[in-house]
Amino acid sequence: MRNNTIFKLSVVALCTAICAPVVEAASPFVSKVYEYRPAPGQFVNELPEYESGDTYQSMLEKAGEQLCGDKMPGMISLGGFGGYVVFGFDHKVANVKGEYDFKIYGNAFSAESAATGGSCEPGAVMVSVDTNGNGLPDDEWFELAGSEYHKATTKKNFDITYFKPDESKVKDPDPSNSAITDRTYIQWTSNYADEPSGYIMRNVFHTQPYFPRWLDDEQLSFSGTRIANNAELKNGTYFLSFMDWGYVDNRPNDEDPGFNIDWAVDANGNQVELSSIDFVKVYTAVNQYCGWIGETSTELCGAEDLHPEASVCKVEFAVQAFTARCAGGSLIVESANSCNAHIYSASGVMLCAVEIAEGVNCIDITHLPAGVYLLKNKTNVAKFLK
Ligand SMILES: [Ca+2]
Ligand SMILES: [Ca+2]
Ligand SMILES: [Ca+2]
């Protein structure tokens, strides 16, 4: 008995010695920005700032500096309808049943006079799973259907194209509004007959070019779910009412509970079940112009996984007597018999001994860094990804 106790202690010590130095907890914050493609807008080329010589890649890095590594490290603007950003975390974000899964921070605030709105500039959210395993967001996207998604006033598959302006064109100021210095600055067209075309106007407060200066494109096209305008002119200022739920830059950050992966729908609006997601896309969801305060554009300040400890691991295959599945930071093993087994790294290094009892076992693997592992004894093996 004494020898057995010493043996167990030494195994624990070995495991700790091997595993502890390489433990890296998942960060709850954004780790990478994959795409930044704003539509034209009054904050474009300012948030983040364009500098002479910047390219798509350098602007992408600047967007990353504004969103990565902390709760609210900075701010980016997505410009008018359709402009978007794609980002991800250093782990899969788990869809925990019955809970909100992640938050996205914006800069919305309430009007002093009302709790029903203020500066809501709603951005729609889409999620994606790295199904082809290449680490890139080139897989199917699913929209998180917010409170407006199913409303009759919402226009699905709204396509918009913005045309690059001649920055030296003769300006067309609004004679009835001194804040508008060019009413016909950047033209857009859409595929909806009741809203066929219009302009991103130029205003007196923002004098830099509004079309992304780092792009050579003569036109920019975007597509998405266009929700109804929410602005109302009251006593000379614009009041932008809140959506009920499910949009970025909608309600003040401390009032917004976040996003639930259970809201995901496919391109036809059918609900889909996702156990976890790898990528998040946010795009401006209104096509709205508000006089002196300009076009409505979603801003982002950062994002957070609300339960990084539930980082998903997934069993790829299990053979013979083991059956295994993952839940949170645990490997769940069901076995017909009690036995001893070991966890190995993908390259065959033995990391930990585990004692498996008859029935269902919950093996703590929170100390293992992300990677591919094998759970193995003399006759059984299960490969799992954490
Ligand atoms: Ca959830
Ligand atoms: Ca992919
Ligand atoms: Ca905003």
mmCIF file of C-alpha atoms and ligand atoms in Angstrom:
data_model
loop_
_atom_site.group_PDB
_atom_site.id
_atom_site.type_symbol
_atom_site.label_atom_id
_atom_site.label_comp_id
_atom_site.label_asym_id
_atom_site.label_seq_id
_atom_site.Cartn_x
_atom_site.Cartn_y
_atom_site.Cartn_z
ATOM 1 C CA MET A 1 0.000 0.000 0.000
ATOM 2 C CA ARG A 2 2.778 2.357 0.965
ATOM 3 C CA ASN A 3 4.636 1.605 -2.277
ATOM 4 C CA ASN A 4 1.498 2.218 -4.268
ATOM 5 C CA THR A 5 1.034 5.612 -2.649
ATOM 6 C CA ILE A 6 4.597 6.593 -3.427
ATOM 7 C CA PHE A 7 4.120 5.450 -7.025
ATOM 8 C CA LYS A 8 0.994 7.622 -7.411
ATOM 9 C CA LEU A 9 2.725 10.638 -5.929
ATOM 10 C CA SER A 10 5.661 10.225 -8.249
ATOM 11 C CA VAL A 11 3.341 10.022 -11.263
ATOM 12 C CA VAL A 12 1.624 13.226 -10.175
ATOM 13 C CA ALA A 13 5.013 14.880 -9.717
ATOM 14 C CA LEU A 14 6.131 13.710 -13.161
ATOM 15 C CA CYS A 15 2.949 14.977 -14.768
ATOM 16 C CA THR A 16 3.251 18.340 -13.046
ATOM 17 C CA ALA A 17 6.873 18.636 -14.044
ATOM 18 C CA ILE A 18 6.121 17.907 -17.687
ATOM 19 C CA CYS A 19 2.823 19.773 -18.039
ATOM 20 C CA ALA A 20 3.073 22.778 -15.752
ATOM 21 C CA PRO A 21 5.729 24.823 -17.564
ATOM 22 C CA VAL A 22 3.805 24.836 -20.838
ATOM 23 C CA VAL A 23 0.373 25.725 -19.483
ATOM 24 C CA GLU A 24 -1.123 28.655 -21.351
ATOM 25 C CA ALA A 25 -4.644 29.676 -20.431
ATOM 26 C CA ALA A 26 -6.915 30.740 -23.269
ATOM 27 C CA SER A 27 -7.221 34.511 -23.536
ATOM 28 C CA PRO A 28 -10.803 35.758 -23.313
ATOM 29 C CA PHE A 29 -9.990 38.594 -25.726
ATOM 30 C CA VAL A 30 -9.576 38.880 -29.487
ATOM 31 C CA SER A 31 -6.296 37.391 -30.685
ATOM 32 C CA LYS A 32 -6.409 38.109 -34.414
ATOM 33 C CA VAL A 33 -8.170 40.313 -36.960
ATOM 34 C CA TYR A 34 -8.469 38.424 -40.263
ATOM 35 C CA GLU A 35 -10.185 41.030 -42.449
ATOM 36 C CA TYR A 36 -10.956 44.716 -42.153
ATOM 37 C CA ARG A 37 -13.082 46.080 -44.983
ATOM 38 C CA PRO A 38 -14.999 49.183 -43.960
ATOM 39 C CA ALA A 39 -17.539 50.800 -46.257
ATOM 40 C CA PRO A 40 -16.948 54.515 -46.900
ATOM 41 C CA GLY A 41 -17.661 56.745 -43.924
ATOM 42 C CA GLN A 42 -16.705 59.860 -42.023
ATOM 43 C CA PHE A 43 -14.417 57.939 -39.628
ATOM 44 C CA VAL A 44 -12.780 55.828 -42.339
ATOM 45 C CA ASN A 45 -9.068 56.628 -42.694
ATOM 46 C CA GLU A 46 -9.243 57.929 -39.088
ATOM 47 C CA LEU A 47 -10.304 54.874 -37.011
ATOM 48 C CA PRO A 48 -7.753 53.408 -37.572
ATOM 49 C CA GLU A 49 -5.686 56.186 -39.061
ATOM 50 C CA TYR A 50 -4.445 55.873 -42.616
ATOM 51 C CA GLU A 51 -0.909 57.129 -43.163
ATOM 52 C CA SER A 52 0.830 57.606 -46.486
ATOM 53 C CA GLY A 53 2.099 54.279 -47.806
ATOM 54 C CA ASP A 54 -0.362 52.139 -45.861
ATOM 55 C CA THR A 55 -1.588 48.999 -47.611
ATOM 56 C CA TYR A 56 -4.463 46.611 -47.008
ATOM 57 C CA GLN A 57 -2.094 44.534 -44.879
ATOM 58 C CA SER A 58 -0.792 47.416 -42.776
ATOM 59 C CA MET A 59 -4.324 48.706 -42.190
ATOM 60 C CA LEU A 60 -5.337 45.188 -41.161
ATOM 61 C CA GLU A 61 -2.517 45.233 -38.607
ATOM 62 C CA LYS A 62 -3.686 48.619 -37.338
ATOM 63 C CA ALA A 63 -7.218 47.271 -36.932
ATOM 64 C CA GLY A 64 -5.692 44.361 -34.994
ATOM 65 C CA GLU A 65 -3.914 46.746 -32.629
ATOM 66 C CA GLN A 66 -7.283 48.330 -31.883
ATOM 67 C CA LEU A 67 -9.081 45.075 -31.095
ATOM 68 C CA CYS A 68 -6.599 42.447 -29.872
ATOM 69 C CA GLY A 69 -5.257 41.439 -26.488
ATOM 70 C CA ASP A 70 -7.464 43.349 -24.076
ATOM 71 C CA LYS A 71 -11.091 43.991 -23.266
ATOM 72 C CA MET A 72 -11.332 47.332 -25.062
ATOM 73 C CA PRO A 73 -7.904 48.173 -26.469
ATOM 74 C CA GLY A 74 -9.108 50.747 -28.998
ATOM 75 C CA MET A 75 -11.772 51.435 -31.565
ATOM 76 C CA ILE A 76 -12.423 50.864 -35.254
ATOM 77 C CA SER A 77 -15.244 52.121 -37.446
ATOM 78 C CA LEU A 78 -16.948 49.979 -40.085
ATOM 79 C CA GLY A 79 -18.345 52.869 -42.153
ATOM 80 C CA GLY A 80 -21.737 52.664 -43.868
ATOM 81 C CA PHE A 81 -23.934 49.633 -44.530
ATOM 82 C CA GLY A 82 -22.049 46.402 -45.141
ATOM 83 C CA GLY A 83 -18.582 47.480 -44.005
ATOM 84 C CA TYR A 84 -17.131 44.684 -41.885
ATOM 85 C CA VAL A 85 -14.392 43.184 -39.752
ATOM 86 C CA VAL A 86 -13.568 39.504 -39.137
ATOM 87 C CA PHE A 87 -11.779 38.425 -35.972
ATOM 88 C CA GLY A 88 -11.112 35.393 -33.808
ATOM 89 C CA PHE A 89 -9.761 34.206 -30.480
ATOM 90 C CA ASP A 90 -6.840 31.909 -29.607
ATOM 91 C CA HIS A 91 -9.284 29.054 -29.106
ATOM 92 C CA LYS A 92 -12.696 27.899 -30.236
ATOM 93 C CA VAL A 93 -15.464 29.785 -28.455
ATOM 94 C CA ALA A 94 -17.776 27.212 -26.906
ATOM 95 C CA ASN A 95 -21.539 27.445 -27.198
ATOM 96 C CA VAL A 96 -22.485 26.869 -23.571
ATOM 97 C CA LYS A 97 -26.124 25.866 -23.386
ATOM 98 C CA GLY A 98 -28.416 28.450 -21.880
ATOM 99 C CA GLU A 99 -25.701 31.109 -21.675
ATOM 100 C CA TYR A 100 -24.509 34.076 -23.667
ATOM 101 C CA ASP A 101 -21.185 33.093 -25.201
ATOM 102 C CA PHE A 102 -19.334 36.273 -26.094
ATOM 103 C CA LYS A 103 -19.604 40.039 -25.893
ATOM 104 C CA ILE A 104 -18.571 42.639 -28.433
ATOM 105 C CA TYR A 105 -17.920 46.110 -27.107
ATOM 106 C CA GLY A 106 -18.968 49.274 -28.952
ATOM 107 C CA ASN A 107 -19.413 52.923 -28.088
ATOM 108 C CA ALA A 108 -23.203 53.227 -27.857
ATOM 109 C CA PHE A 109 -24.646 55.387 -25.126
ATOM 110 C CA SER A 110 -28.114 56.309 -23.905
ATOM 111 C CA ALA A 111 -29.621 59.693 -24.478
ATOM 112 C CA GLU A 112 -30.032 61.497 -21.174
ATOM 113 C CA SER A 113 -33.718 61.908 -21.810
ATOM 114 C CA ALA A 114 -34.598 58.311 -22.601
ATOM 115 C CA ALA A 115 -33.723 54.718 -21.904
ATOM 116 C CA THR A 116 -35.010 53.673 -25.320
ATOM 117 C CA GLY A 117 -32.127 54.907 -27.382
ATOM 118 C CA GLY A 118 -29.317 57.337 -27.921
ATOM 119 C CA SER A 119 -26.522 56.532 -30.313
ATOM 120 C CA CYS A 120 -27.433 53.003 -31.411
ATOM 121 C CA GLU A 121 -25.502 52.150 -34.590
ATOM 122 C CA PRO A 122 -26.372 48.478 -34.919
ATOM 123 C CA GLY A 123 -23.916 45.983 -36.356
ATOM 124 C CA ALA A 124 -25.028 42.476 -37.285
ATOM 125 C CA VAL A 125 -22.941 39.492 -36.174
ATOM 126 C CA MET A 126 -22.065 36.363 -38.110
ATOM 127 C CA VAL A 127 -20.122 33.334 -36.900
ATOM 128 C CA SER A 128 -18.207 30.616 -38.659
ATOM 129 C CA VAL A 129 -16.530 27.312 -37.867
ATOM 130 C CA ASP A 130 -13.150 26.418 -39.356
ATOM 131 C CA THR A 131 -14.661 23.349 -40.973
ATOM 132 C CA ASN A 132 -11.842 22.827 -43.475
ATOM 133 C CA GLY A 133 -9.271 23.190 -40.688
ATOM 134 C CA ASN A 134 -6.989 25.646 -42.505
ATOM 135 C CA GLY A 135 -7.132 28.296 -39.790
ATOM 136 C CA LEU A 136 -8.729 30.830 -42.139
ATOM 137 C CA PRO A 137 -12.268 32.241 -42.206
ATOM 138 C CA ASP A 138 -13.136 30.751 -45.610
ATOM 139 C CA ASP A 139 -15.955 28.508 -44.403
ATOM 140 C CA GLU A 140 -19.750 28.910 -44.288
ATOM 141 C CA TRP A 141 -21.033 31.917 -42.341
ATOM 142 C CA PHE A 142 -24.069 31.902 -40.091
ATOM 143 C CA GLU A 143 -25.818 35.075 -38.992
ATOM 144 C CA LEU A 144 -26.806 35.446 -35.357
ATOM 145 C CA ALA A 145 -30.457 36.345 -35.857
ATOM 146 C CA GLY A 146 -30.999 39.361 -33.618
ATOM 147 C CA SER A 147 -34.301 40.938 -32.641
ATOM 148 C CA GLU A 148 -34.802 42.497 -36.087
ATOM 149 C CA TYR A 149 -33.886 39.504 -38.238
ATOM 150 C CA HIS A 150 -37.401 38.146 -38.792
ATOM 151 C CA LYS A 151 -39.217 41.486 -39.000
ATOM 152 C CA ALA A 152 -41.083 42.422 -42.188
ATOM 153 C CA THR A 153 -39.169 45.712 -42.326
ATOM 154 C CA THR A 154 -35.841 43.872 -42.597
ATOM 155 C CA LYS A 155 -34.325 43.409 -46.064
ATOM 156 C CA LYS A 156 -32.400 40.179 -46.523
ATOM 157 C CA ASN A 157 -29.522 39.946 -49.011
ATOM 158 C CA PHE A 158 -29.285 43.687 -49.410
ATOM 159 C CA ASP A 159 -26.466 44.317 -51.889
ATOM 160 C CA ILE A 160 -24.800 47.692 -51.967
ATOM 161 C CA THR A 161 -22.022 49.131 -54.134
ATOM 162 C CA TYR A 162 -20.137 52.326 -53.311
ATOM 163 C CA PHE A 163 -18.289 54.222 -56.048
ATOM 164 C CA LYS A 164 -14.904 55.796 -55.445
ATOM 165 C CA PRO A 165 -15.263 59.581 -55.633
ATOM 166 C CA ASP A 166 -13.064 62.040 -57.447
ATOM 167 C CA GLU A 167 -11.644 63.841 -54.420
ATOM 168 C CA SER A 168 -11.206 67.005 -56.500
ATOM 169 C CA LYS A 169 -14.798 67.054 -57.776
ATOM 170 C CA VAL A 170 -16.799 70.266 -57.519
ATOM 171 C CA LYS A 171 -18.558 70.110 -54.169
ATOM 172 C CA ASP A 172 -22.335 70.224 -53.916
ATOM 173 C CA PRO A 173 -23.116 71.791 -50.524
ATOM 174 C CA ASP A 174 -26.568 71.522 -49.003
ATOM 175 C CA PRO A 175 -28.061 75.042 -49.103
ATOM 176 C CA SER A 176 -30.355 74.184 -46.194
ATOM 177 C CA ASN A 177 -27.698 72.584 -43.972
ATOM 178 C CA SER A 178 -24.326 74.282 -43.571
ATOM 179 C CA ALA A 179 -22.833 71.124 -42.006
ATOM 180 C CA ILE A 180 -23.173 69.212 -45.298
ATOM 181 C CA THR A 181 -20.364 70.290 -47.590
ATOM 182 C CA ASP A 182 -20.993 67.797 -50.409
ATOM 183 C CA ARG A 183 -24.373 66.120 -50.907
ATOM 184 C CA THR A 184 -23.172 64.007 -53.846
ATOM 185 C CA TYR A 185 -19.806 62.894 -52.493
ATOM 186 C CA ILE A 186 -19.860 59.066 -52.622
ATOM 187 C CA GLN A 187 -22.657 57.441 -54.577
ATOM 188 C CA TRP A 188 -24.051 54.038 -53.744
ATOM 189 C CA THR A 189 -26.520 51.784 -55.524
ATOM 190 C CA SER A 190 -28.455 48.804 -54.183
ATOM 191 C CA ASN A 191 -30.466 45.854 -55.475
ATOM 192 C CA TYR A 192 -33.663 47.030 -53.734
ATOM 193 C CA ALA A 193 -35.997 49.033 -56.008
ATOM 194 C CA ASP A 194 -37.440 51.069 -53.144
ATOM 195 C CA GLU A 195 -33.970 52.226 -52.136
ATOM 196 C CA PRO A 196 -32.032 52.164 -55.410
ATOM 197 C CA SER A 197 -29.302 54.738 -54.801
ATOM 198 C CA GLY A 198 -28.060 57.521 -52.608
ATOM 199 C CA TYR A 199 -24.963 59.211 -51.259
ATOM 200 C CA ILE A 200 -22.549 59.154 -48.380
ATOM 201 C CA MET A 201 -22.347 62.912 -47.970
ATOM 202 C CA ARG A 202 -19.367 64.871 -46.771
ATOM 203 C CA ASN A 203 -19.706 66.985 -43.646
ATOM 204 C CA VAL A 204 -17.810 69.891 -42.208
ATOM 205 C CA PHE A 205 -16.522 67.923 -39.212
ATOM 206 C CA HIS A 206 -14.549 65.340 -41.201
ATOM 207 C CA THR A 207 -12.426 66.660 -44.033
ATOM 208 C CA GLN A 208 -10.322 63.571 -44.871
ATOM 209 C CA PRO A 209 -11.327 61.258 -47.743
ATOM 210 C CA TYR A 210 -14.141 58.893 -46.683
ATOM 211 C CA PHE A 211 -13.324 56.089 -49.176
ATOM 212 C CA PRO A 212 -10.597 53.694 -47.876
ATOM 213 C CA ARG A 213 -7.390 55.296 -49.129
ATOM 214 C CA TRP A 214 -5.381 52.075 -48.962
ATOM 215 C CA LEU A 215 -7.477 50.424 -51.685
ATOM 216 C CA ASP A 216 -7.153 50.853 -55.451
ATOM 217 C CA ASP A 217 -10.679 49.594 -56.066
ATOM 218 C CA GLU A 218 -12.974 51.896 -58.057
ATOM 219 C CA GLN A 219 -15.990 50.438 -56.247
ATOM 220 C CA LEU A 220 -16.702 48.444 -53.115
ATOM 221 C CA SER A 221 -19.573 45.975 -52.808
ATOM 222 C CA PHE A 222 -21.087 44.501 -49.673
ATOM 223 C CA SER A 223 -24.068 42.330 -48.817
ATOM 224 C CA GLY A 224 -26.021 41.631 -45.663
ATOM 225 C CA THR A 225 -29.249 41.878 -43.729
ATOM 226 C CA ARG A 226 -30.362 45.473 -43.755
ATOM 227 C CA ILE A 227 -32.474 46.395 -40.754
ATOM 228 C CA ALA A 228 -34.851 49.371 -40.687
ATOM 229 C CA ASN A 229 -33.570 52.852 -39.964
ATOM 230 C CA ASN A 230 -33.721 53.845 -36.312
ATOM 231 C CA ALA A 231 -33.003 57.577 -36.349
ATOM 232 C CA GLU A 232 -35.438 60.320 -35.509
ATOM 233 C CA LEU A 233 -34.738 64.057 -35.551
ATOM 234 C CA LYS A 234 -35.806 65.556 -32.215
ATOM 235 C CA ASN A 235 -35.163 69.171 -31.280
ATOM 236 C CA GLY A 236 -32.351 69.489 -33.783
ATOM 237 C CA THR A 237 -30.498 66.339 -32.800
ATOM 238 C CA TYR A 238 -30.703 62.736 -33.889
ATOM 239 C CA PHE A 239 -32.058 60.082 -31.550
ATOM 240 C CA LEU A 240 -31.067 56.553 -32.592
ATOM 241 C CA SER A 241 -33.297 54.029 -30.844
ATOM 242 C CA PHE A 242 -32.030 50.721 -29.460
ATOM 243 C CA MET A 243 -32.710 47.328 -31.002
ATOM 244 C CA ASP A 244 -34.102 44.853 -28.465
ATOM 245 C CA TRP A 245 -31.118 42.493 -28.612
ATOM 246 C CA GLY A 246 -28.479 40.875 -30.759
ATOM 247 C CA TYR A 247 -26.513 43.801 -32.269
ATOM 248 C CA VAL A 248 -23.102 45.393 -31.750
ATOM 249 C CA ASP A 249 -22.821 49.101 -30.834
ATOM 250 C CA ASN A 250 -26.474 48.930 -29.902
ATOM 251 C CA ARG A 251 -26.807 49.398 -26.149
ATOM 252 C CA PRO A 252 -24.218 50.685 -23.675
ATOM 253 C CA ASN A 253 -21.605 47.986 -23.027
ATOM 254 C CA ASP A 254 -22.598 47.439 -19.399
ATOM 255 C CA GLU A 255 -26.247 46.920 -20.361
ATOM 256 C CA ASP A 256 -25.692 44.538 -23.249
ATOM 257 C CA PRO A 257 -25.540 40.884 -22.153
ATOM 258 C CA GLY A 258 -23.799 39.700 -25.331
ATOM 259 C CA PHE A 259 -24.368 37.117 -28.025
ATOM 260 C CA ASN A 260 -25.562 33.530 -27.931
ATOM 261 C CA ILE A 261 -24.293 31.107 -30.573
ATOM 262 C CA ASP A 262 -27.721 29.437 -30.396
ATOM 263 C CA TRP A 263 -29.074 32.342 -32.494
ATOM 264 C CA ALA A 264 -27.145 31.142 -35.551
ATOM 265 C CA VAL A 265 -29.109 30.687 -38.775
ATOM 266 C CA ASP A 266 -28.020 29.592 -42.231
ATOM 267 C CA ALA A 267 -28.440 31.578 -45.453
ATOM 268 C CA ASN A 268 -32.089 30.464 -45.649
ATOM 269 C CA GLY A 269 -32.842 31.545 -42.096
ATOM 270 C CA ASN A 270 -32.941 28.019 -40.688
ATOM 271 C CA GLN A 271 -31.555 27.603 -37.204
ATOM 272 C CA VAL A 272 -28.286 25.683 -37.011
ATOM 273 C CA GLU A 273 -26.684 24.050 -33.994
ATOM 274 C CA LEU A 274 -23.051 24.952 -33.468
ATOM 275 C CA SER A 275 -21.139 23.549 -30.508
ATOM 276 C CA SER A 276 -18.400 26.151 -30.960
ATOM 277 C CA ILE A 277 -17.203 28.824 -33.379
ATOM 278 C CA ASP A 278 -13.815 30.002 -34.649
ATOM 279 C CA PHE A 279 -14.544 33.300 -36.406
ATOM 280 C CA VAL A 280 -16.783 36.319 -35.865
ATOM 281 C CA LYS A 281 -17.809 38.868 -38.485
ATOM 282 C CA VAL A 282 -19.479 42.181 -37.669
ATOM 283 C CA TYR A 283 -20.970 44.498 -40.299
ATOM 284 C CA THR A 284 -22.918 47.732 -40.212
ATOM 285 C CA ALA A 285 -26.581 46.696 -40.513
ATOM 286 C CA VAL A 286 -28.322 49.987 -41.350
ATOM 287 C CA ASN A 287 -28.102 52.126 -44.472
ATOM 288 C CA GLN A 288 -28.891 55.432 -42.878
ATOM 289 C CA TYR A 289 -27.777 59.031 -43.194
ATOM 290 C CA CYS A 290 -28.446 61.519 -40.398
ATOM 291 C CA GLY A 291 -27.804 65.071 -41.548
ATOM 292 C CA TRP A 292 -25.050 66.757 -39.586
ATOM 293 C CA ILE A 293 -24.065 63.612 -37.654
ATOM 294 C CA GLY A 294 -23.454 61.760 -40.911
ATOM 295 C CA GLU A 295 -23.944 58.142 -41.888
ATOM 296 C CA THR A 296 -24.651 55.536 -39.239
ATOM 297 C CA SER A 297 -21.608 53.289 -38.779
ATOM 298 C CA THR A 298 -20.947 50.539 -36.273
ATOM 299 C CA GLU A 299 -17.922 50.979 -34.022
ATOM 300 C CA LEU A 300 -16.082 48.156 -32.220
ATOM 301 C CA CYS A 301 -13.805 48.506 -29.194
ATOM 302 C CA GLY A 302 -13.007 44.831 -28.484
ATOM 303 C CA ALA A 303 -14.625 41.487 -27.745
ATOM 304 C CA GLU A 304 -14.597 38.881 -25.006
ATOM 305 C CA ASP A 305 -15.294 35.156 -24.694
ATOM 306 C CA LEU A 306 -17.617 34.998 -21.679
ATOM 307 C CA HIS A 307 -16.478 31.498 -20.707
ATOM 308 C CA PRO A 308 -12.979 30.724 -22.017
ATOM 309 C CA GLU A 309 -12.712 27.937 -19.434
ATOM 310 C CA ALA A 310 -15.259 26.047 -21.516
ATOM 311 C CA SER A 311 -12.879 25.969 -24.475
ATOM 312 C CA VAL A 312 -13.986 23.138 -26.577
ATOM 313 C CA CYS A 313 -11.972 20.067 -27.219
ATOM 314 C CA LYS A 314 -13.193 17.459 -29.589
ATOM 315 C CA VAL A 315 -12.650 13.733 -29.893
ATOM 316 C CA GLU A 316 -11.646 12.779 -33.417
ATOM 317 C CA PHE A 317 -12.058 9.057 -33.034
ATOM 318 C CA ALA A 318 -12.239 6.454 -30.329
ATOM 319 C CA VAL A 319 -11.721 2.760 -30.781
ATOM 320 C CA GLN A 320 -12.345 -0.401 -28.823
ATOM 321 C CA ALA A 321 -13.503 -0.088 -25.229
ATOM 322 C CA PHE A 322 -13.040 3.642 -24.671
ATOM 323 C CA THR A 323 -15.707 6.074 -25.607
ATOM 324 C CA ALA A 324 -14.814 9.666 -24.989
ATOM 325 C CA ARG A 325 -16.239 13.107 -25.394
ATOM 326 C CA CYS A 326 -15.148 16.498 -24.157
ATOM 327 C CA ALA A 327 -16.956 18.971 -21.956
ATOM 328 C CA GLY A 328 -15.412 22.207 -20.795
ATOM 329 C CA GLY A 329 -11.876 21.499 -19.617
ATOM 330 C CA SER A 330 -12.576 17.815 -19.062
ATOM 331 C CA LEU A 331 -12.157 14.664 -21.065
ATOM 332 C CA ILE A 332 -15.108 12.376 -20.382
ATOM 333 C CA VAL A 333 -14.210 8.715 -20.769
ATOM 334 C CA GLU A 334 -16.671 5.895 -20.526
ATOM 335 C CA SER A 335 -15.170 2.482 -19.967
ATOM 336 C CA ALA A 336 -16.526 -1.017 -19.404
ATOM 337 C CA ASN A 337 -13.673 -1.796 -17.038
ATOM 338 C CA SER A 338 -11.323 -0.055 -14.709
ATOM 339 C CA CYS A 339 -7.840 0.358 -16.117
ATOM 340 C CA ASN A 340 -4.767 2.538 -16.163
ATOM 341 C CA ALA A 341 -4.014 4.657 -19.180
ATOM 342 C CA HIS A 342 -1.763 7.538 -20.184
ATOM 343 C CA ILE A 343 -2.101 10.769 -22.095
ATOM 344 C CA TYR A 344 0.543 11.193 -24.779
ATOM 345 C CA SER A 345 1.425 14.169 -26.902
ATOM 346 C CA ALA A 346 0.967 13.800 -30.670
ATOM 347 C CA SER A 347 4.707 13.148 -30.932
ATOM 348 C CA GLY A 348 4.500 10.297 -28.440
ATOM 349 C CA VAL A 349 5.735 11.912 -25.229
ATOM 350 C CA MET A 350 3.938 10.473 -22.222
ATOM 351 C CA LEU A 351 2.471 13.366 -20.252
ATOM 352 C CA CYS A 352 0.173 12.019 -17.549
ATOM 353 C CA ALA A 353 -1.055 8.808 -16.027
ATOM 354 C CA VAL A 354 -4.809 8.507 -15.586
ATOM 355 C CA GLU A 355 -6.770 5.937 -13.654
ATOM 356 C CA ILE A 356 -9.979 5.033 -15.413
ATOM 357 C CA ALA A 357 -12.766 3.556 -13.355
ATOM 358 C CA GLU A 358 -15.614 1.459 -14.642
ATOM 359 C CA GLY A 359 -18.328 3.740 -15.951
ATOM 360 C CA VAL A 360 -18.059 7.456 -16.631
ATOM 361 C CA ASN A 361 -14.832 9.287 -15.799
ATOM 362 C CA CYS A 362 -14.187 12.989 -15.827
ATOM 363 C CA ILE A 363 -10.502 13.668 -16.463
ATOM 364 C CA ASP A 364 -9.252 17.163 -15.857
ATOM 365 C CA ILE A 365 -7.200 18.334 -18.842
ATOM 366 C CA THR A 366 -7.233 22.059 -18.153
ATOM 367 C CA HIS A 367 -3.443 21.894 -17.596
ATOM 368 C CA LEU A 368 -2.791 20.700 -21.136
ATOM 369 C CA PRO A 369 -2.088 23.364 -23.761
ATOM 370 C CA ALA A 370 -4.038 23.319 -27.021
ATOM 371 C CA GLY A 371 -2.990 20.449 -29.230
ATOM 372 C CA VAL A 372 -3.551 16.874 -30.347
ATOM 373 C CA TYR A 373 -3.298 14.109 -27.734
ATOM 374 C CA LEU A 374 -3.761 10.389 -27.371
ATOM 375 C CA LEU A 375 -5.378 8.647 -24.442
ATOM 376 C CA LYS A 376 -3.932 5.146 -24.540
ATOM 377 C CA ASN A 377 -3.493 1.892 -22.703
ATOM 378 C CA LYS A 378 -2.355 -1.498 -23.941
ATOM 379 C CA THR A 379 -5.436 -2.181 -26.032
ATOM 380 C CA ASN A 380 -7.343 1.069 -26.447
ATOM 381 C CA VAL A 381 -6.606 4.471 -27.879
ATOM 382 C CA ALA A 382 -8.608 7.667 -28.310
ATOM 383 C CA LYS A 383 -7.239 10.700 -30.082
ATOM 384 C CA PHE A 384 -8.496 14.081 -28.990
ATOM 385 C CA LEU A 385 -7.975 17.714 -29.819
ATOM 386 C CA LYS A 386 -7.907 20.361 -27.186
HETATM 387 CA CA CA B 1 -24.749 29.693 -25.722
HETATM 388 CA CA CA B 2 -11.256 27.684 -42.833
HETATM 389 CA CA CA B 3 -21.169 54.092 -32.486
#
